[in-house]
Every structure is written in structure tokens, then in C-alpha cells.
XYZ file of C-alpha atoms in Angstrom:
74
model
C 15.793 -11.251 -21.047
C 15.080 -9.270 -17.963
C 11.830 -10.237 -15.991
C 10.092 -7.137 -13.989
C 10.675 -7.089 -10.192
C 7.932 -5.950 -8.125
C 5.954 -5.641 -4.656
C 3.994 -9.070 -3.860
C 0.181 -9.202 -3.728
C -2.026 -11.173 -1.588
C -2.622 -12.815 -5.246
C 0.602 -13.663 -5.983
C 0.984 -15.946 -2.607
C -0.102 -19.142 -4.565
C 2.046 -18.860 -7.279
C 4.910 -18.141 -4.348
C 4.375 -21.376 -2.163
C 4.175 -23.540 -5.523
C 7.789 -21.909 -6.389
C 9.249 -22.253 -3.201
C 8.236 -26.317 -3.143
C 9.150 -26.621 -6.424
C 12.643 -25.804 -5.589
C 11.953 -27.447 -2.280
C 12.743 -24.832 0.027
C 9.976 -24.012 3.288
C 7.064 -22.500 3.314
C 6.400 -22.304 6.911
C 5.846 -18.132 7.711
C 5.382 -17.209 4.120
C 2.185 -15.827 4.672
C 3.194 -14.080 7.717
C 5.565 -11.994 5.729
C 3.920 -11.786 2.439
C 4.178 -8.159 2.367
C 7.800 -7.881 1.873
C 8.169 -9.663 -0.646
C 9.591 -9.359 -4.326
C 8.489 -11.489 -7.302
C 9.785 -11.467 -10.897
C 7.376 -12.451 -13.667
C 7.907 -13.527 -17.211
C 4.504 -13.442 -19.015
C 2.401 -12.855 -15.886
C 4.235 -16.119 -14.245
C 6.114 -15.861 -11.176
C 9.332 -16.805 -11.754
C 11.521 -15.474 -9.054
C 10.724 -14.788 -5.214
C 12.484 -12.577 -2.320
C 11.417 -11.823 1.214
C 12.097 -10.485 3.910
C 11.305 -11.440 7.771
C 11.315 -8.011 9.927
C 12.152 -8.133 13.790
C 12.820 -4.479 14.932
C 15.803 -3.148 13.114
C 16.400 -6.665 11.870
C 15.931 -8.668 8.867
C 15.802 -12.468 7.889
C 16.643 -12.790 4.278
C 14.385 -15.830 2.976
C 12.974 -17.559 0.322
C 15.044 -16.728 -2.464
C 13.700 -19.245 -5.643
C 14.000 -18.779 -9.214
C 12.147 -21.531 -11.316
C 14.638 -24.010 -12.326
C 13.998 -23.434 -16.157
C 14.544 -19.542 -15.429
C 17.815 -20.053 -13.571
C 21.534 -19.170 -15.094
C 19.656 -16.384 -17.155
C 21.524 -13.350 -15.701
């Protein structure tokens, strides 16, 4: 089943930092860069996270999580 992937909103943050240390990855400059982030939801849950840390013409790819029971699903 594909799951939608969007822009983050300020409401979605939460539901991002529980993800991220549920699958025990940081979440040390999240909310710095909240507003390049993807999600995916299934049923209004996040399920999936993306960002992106911008310096100049740079970028930091971080924070890529997928709920464990969501993972392996194509």
C-alpha cells in the first residue's frame, strides 16, 4: 500500500522526534530544520520521515525513519 508523502508541519514535529527515537536515531537539530522535511502517513500516522539540513548550495541528508512495523513494504 502506498502511504502519501508530503511537506512537514510545525504539527507533525511530535510525531517526528517520537519516530526518530523509536528507531533510535538523533534528534538533536530537528527542529531547526523542520521545514524541509517529508513525512509519509498511513491513517493520519506518521510513518516515514526525510529531511534535509541546508548550508548554502549544500545539503545534509538526515533523519531518514520508517516505523519498524511499516518497513520492507515497498
Amino acid at each position: 500500500m502506498k502511504h502519501p508523502i508530503v511537506p512537514s508541519t510545525l504539527s507533525d514535529l511530535p510525531d517526528v522526534l517520537a519516530l526518530l527515537e523509536e528507531v533510535k536515531l538523533p534528534t538533536e537539530g530537528v527542529a531547526e530544520h523542520f521545514a524541509d522535511f517529508l513525512i509519509a502517513r498511513a491513517d493520519e500516522r506518521v510513518v516515514g520521515c526525510v529531511g534535509l539540513e541546508k548550508y548554502g548550495s549544500y545539503g545534509l541528508l538526515r533523519s531518514l525513519a520508517v516505523a519498524p512495523n511499516f518497513q520492507g513494504q515497498g
